[in-house]
Amino acid sequence: IHPGDLIQTTGVEGRVEKVGFGATYVRTEQGLMAVPNHLMASQIITLRTAPPIAELKRPAA
C-alpha cells in the first residue's frame, strides 16, 4: 500500500494519502480517516489502482 493507491476494505474505501508507523491515512467521501495499521494487516484489502499510463509524444511530420 502506497500513497495514491485506491483501496477498499471493511468500512473504508478511498485513496491512501499517507502510510505512517501506526496508521494509514485514507481520503474517503466523508473526509480523512486514520486506519490503524494492525487493522489493515488483519483485513482483506482490495487494491483498485490502475497501472500507470505512459504518454508518447511524437513530432509532427
Short mmCIF file of N, CA and C in Angstrom, two decimals:
data_model
loop_
_atom_site.label_atom_id
_atom_site.label_comp_id
_atom_site.label_asym_id
_atom_site.label_seq_id
_atom_site.Cartn_x
_atom_site.Cartn_y
_atom_site.Cartn_z
N ILE A 1 0.86 -1.17 0.00
CA ILE A 1 0.00 0.00 0.00
C ILE A 1 0.90 1.24 0.00
N HIS A 2 0.62 2.14 -0.93
CA HIS A 2 1.43 3.36 -1.07
C HIS A 2 0.51 4.57 -1.24
N PRO A 3 1.01 5.78 -0.91
CA PRO A 3 0.21 6.98 -1.17
C PRO A 3 -0.21 7.03 -2.64
N GLY A 4 -1.48 7.37 -2.85
CA GLY A 4 -2.03 7.42 -4.20
C GLY A 4 -2.83 6.19 -4.57
N ASP A 5 -2.61 5.08 -3.85
CA ASP A 5 -3.36 3.85 -4.13
C ASP A 5 -4.83 4.03 -3.75
N LEU A 6 -5.71 3.49 -4.55
CA LEU A 6 -7.14 3.47 -4.25
C LEU A 6 -7.43 2.10 -3.66
N ILE A 7 -7.93 2.08 -2.41
CA ILE A 7 -8.15 0.82 -1.71
C ILE A 7 -9.58 0.70 -1.22
N GLN A 8 -9.97 -0.55 -0.96
CA GLN A 8 -11.26 -0.83 -0.35
C GLN A 8 -11.04 -1.94 0.66
N THR A 9 -11.55 -1.74 1.86
CA THR A 9 -11.51 -2.75 2.91
C THR A 9 -12.78 -2.58 3.75
N THR A 10 -12.94 -3.35 4.77
CA THR A 10 -14.15 -3.31 5.58
C THR A 10 -14.42 -1.90 6.11
N GLY A 11 -15.47 -1.27 5.60
CA GLY A 11 -15.88 0.04 6.09
C GLY A 11 -15.11 1.23 5.56
N VAL A 12 -14.08 1.00 4.75
CA VAL A 12 -13.27 2.11 4.25
C VAL A 12 -13.00 1.93 2.76
N GLU A 13 -13.28 2.98 1.99
CA GLU A 13 -12.93 2.98 0.58
C GLU A 13 -12.45 4.38 0.24
N GLY A 14 -11.24 4.47 -0.30
CA GLY A 14 -10.71 5.77 -0.66
C GLY A 14 -9.28 5.69 -1.13
N ARG A 15 -8.66 6.87 -1.22
CA ARG A 15 -7.29 6.97 -1.72
C ARG A 15 -6.33 7.16 -0.54
N VAL A 16 -5.26 6.37 -0.53
CA VAL A 16 -4.25 6.45 0.53
C VAL A 16 -3.50 7.77 0.38
N GLU A 17 -3.45 8.53 1.47
CA GLU A 17 -2.70 9.79 1.46
C GLU A 17 -1.35 9.64 2.13
N LYS A 18 -1.30 8.83 3.19
CA LYS A 18 -0.05 8.68 3.94
C LYS A 18 -0.06 7.34 4.65
N VAL A 19 1.10 6.68 4.66
CA VAL A 19 1.27 5.46 5.44
C VAL A 19 2.24 5.79 6.56
N GLY A 20 1.73 5.81 7.78
CA GLY A 20 2.55 6.14 8.93
C GLY A 20 2.93 4.89 9.71
N PHE A 21 3.67 5.10 10.81
CA PHE A 21 4.12 3.98 11.63
C PHE A 21 2.95 3.25 12.28
N GLY A 22 1.95 3.99 12.75
CA GLY A 22 0.84 3.36 13.45
C GLY A 22 -0.48 3.33 12.71
N ALA A 23 -0.58 4.13 11.64
CA ALA A 23 -1.86 4.22 10.93
C ALA A 23 -1.63 4.55 9.46
N THR A 24 -2.62 4.17 8.66
CA THR A 24 -2.66 4.54 7.25
C THR A 24 -3.79 5.54 7.09
N TYR A 25 -3.52 6.66 6.43
CA TYR A 25 -4.50 7.73 6.28
C TYR A 25 -5.13 7.63 4.90
N VAL A 26 -6.46 7.50 4.90
CA VAL A 26 -7.21 7.27 3.67
C VAL A 26 -8.23 8.40 3.50
N ARG A 27 -8.23 9.02 2.32
CA ARG A 27 -9.19 10.08 1.99
C ARG A 27 -10.44 9.40 1.42
N THR A 28 -11.56 9.51 2.13
CA THR A 28 -12.83 8.93 1.71
C THR A 28 -13.79 10.05 1.33
N GLU A 29 -14.99 9.70 0.90
CA GLU A 29 -16.00 10.71 0.60
C GLU A 29 -16.39 11.49 1.85
N GLN A 30 -16.22 10.89 3.03
CA GLN A 30 -16.57 11.54 4.29
C GLN A 30 -15.43 12.37 4.87
N GLY A 31 -14.24 12.26 4.31
CA GLY A 31 -13.09 13.01 4.83
C GLY A 31 -11.88 12.10 5.01
N LEU A 32 -10.91 12.58 5.77
CA LEU A 32 -9.68 11.83 6.01
C LEU A 32 -9.87 10.90 7.19
N MET A 33 -9.57 9.61 6.99
CA MET A 33 -9.71 8.62 8.06
C MET A 33 -8.35 8.03 8.38
N ALA A 34 -8.06 7.87 9.66
CA ALA A 34 -6.85 7.19 10.11
C ALA A 34 -7.24 5.75 10.44
N VAL A 35 -6.69 4.80 9.70
CA VAL A 35 -6.99 3.39 9.92
C VAL A 35 -5.76 2.77 10.59
N PRO A 36 -5.90 2.25 11.81
CA PRO A 36 -4.75 1.65 12.48
C PRO A 36 -4.15 0.52 11.63
N ASN A 37 -2.82 0.49 11.58
CA ASN A 37 -2.15 -0.50 10.73
C ASN A 37 -2.42 -1.93 11.18
N HIS A 38 -2.68 -2.16 12.47
CA HIS A 38 -2.98 -3.53 12.89
C HIS A 38 -4.30 -4.00 12.28
N LEU A 39 -5.23 -3.07 12.03
CA LEU A 39 -6.48 -3.44 11.35
C LEU A 39 -6.23 -3.66 9.86
N MET A 40 -5.38 -2.83 9.25
CA MET A 40 -5.05 -3.01 7.83
C MET A 40 -4.39 -4.37 7.61
N ALA A 41 -3.57 -4.80 8.56
CA ALA A 41 -2.86 -6.07 8.41
C ALA A 41 -3.77 -7.27 8.61
N SER A 42 -4.90 -7.09 9.30
CA SER A 42 -5.76 -8.23 9.61
C SER A 42 -7.00 -8.32 8.71
N GLN A 43 -7.15 -7.40 7.76
CA GLN A 43 -8.32 -7.39 6.89
C GLN A 43 -7.93 -7.63 5.44
N ILE A 44 -8.89 -8.08 4.66
CA ILE A 44 -8.68 -8.22 3.22
C ILE A 44 -8.78 -6.83 2.60
N ILE A 45 -7.78 -6.47 1.81
CA ILE A 45 -7.74 -5.16 1.16
C ILE A 45 -7.78 -5.37 -0.35
N THR A 46 -8.69 -4.67 -1.01
CA THR A 46 -8.76 -4.70 -2.46
C THR A 46 -8.07 -3.45 -2.97
N LEU A 47 -7.05 -3.64 -3.79
CA LEU A 47 -6.32 -2.53 -4.39
C LEU A 47 -6.96 -2.22 -5.73
N ARG A 48 -7.48 -1.01 -5.88
CA ARG A 48 -8.22 -0.64 -7.08
C ARG A 48 -7.45 0.33 -7.98
N THR A 49 -6.17 0.47 -7.76
CA THR A 49 -5.38 1.40 -8.54
C THR A 49 -5.03 0.81 -9.89
N ALA A 50 -5.28 1.57 -10.93
CA ALA A 50 -4.94 1.13 -12.29
C ALA A 50 -3.45 1.33 -12.51
N PRO A 51 -2.86 0.52 -13.39
CA PRO A 51 -1.44 0.71 -13.69
C PRO A 51 -1.22 2.06 -14.37
N PRO A 52 -0.04 2.64 -14.17
CA PRO A 52 0.21 3.94 -14.78
C PRO A 52 0.16 3.87 -16.30
N ILE A 53 -0.25 4.96 -16.90
CA ILE A 53 -0.34 5.03 -18.36
C ILE A 53 0.72 6.02 -18.84
N ALA A 54 1.50 5.60 -19.81
CA ALA A 54 2.54 6.47 -20.36
C ALA A 54 1.98 7.23 -21.55
N GLU A 55 2.46 8.44 -21.73
CA GLU A 55 2.05 9.24 -22.87
C GLU A 55 3.25 9.40 -23.79
N LEU A 56 3.05 9.09 -25.03
CA LEU A 56 4.12 9.19 -26.02
C LEU A 56 3.81 10.36 -26.94
N LYS A 57 4.73 11.31 -27.00
CA LYS A 57 4.56 12.46 -27.89
C LYS A 57 5.54 12.32 -29.04
N ARG A 58 5.02 12.46 -30.25
CA ARG A 58 5.85 12.36 -31.45
C ARG A 58 5.81 13.68 -32.19
N PRO A 59 6.93 14.09 -32.74
CA PRO A 59 6.91 15.34 -33.50
C PRO A 59 6.06 15.20 -34.76
N ALA A 60 5.43 16.29 -35.14
CA ALA A 60 4.60 16.29 -36.36
C ALA A 60 5.49 16.08 -37.58
N ALA A 61 5.00 15.31 -38.52
CA ALA A 61 5.79 15.02 -39.73
C ALA A 61 5.69 16.11 -40.75
#
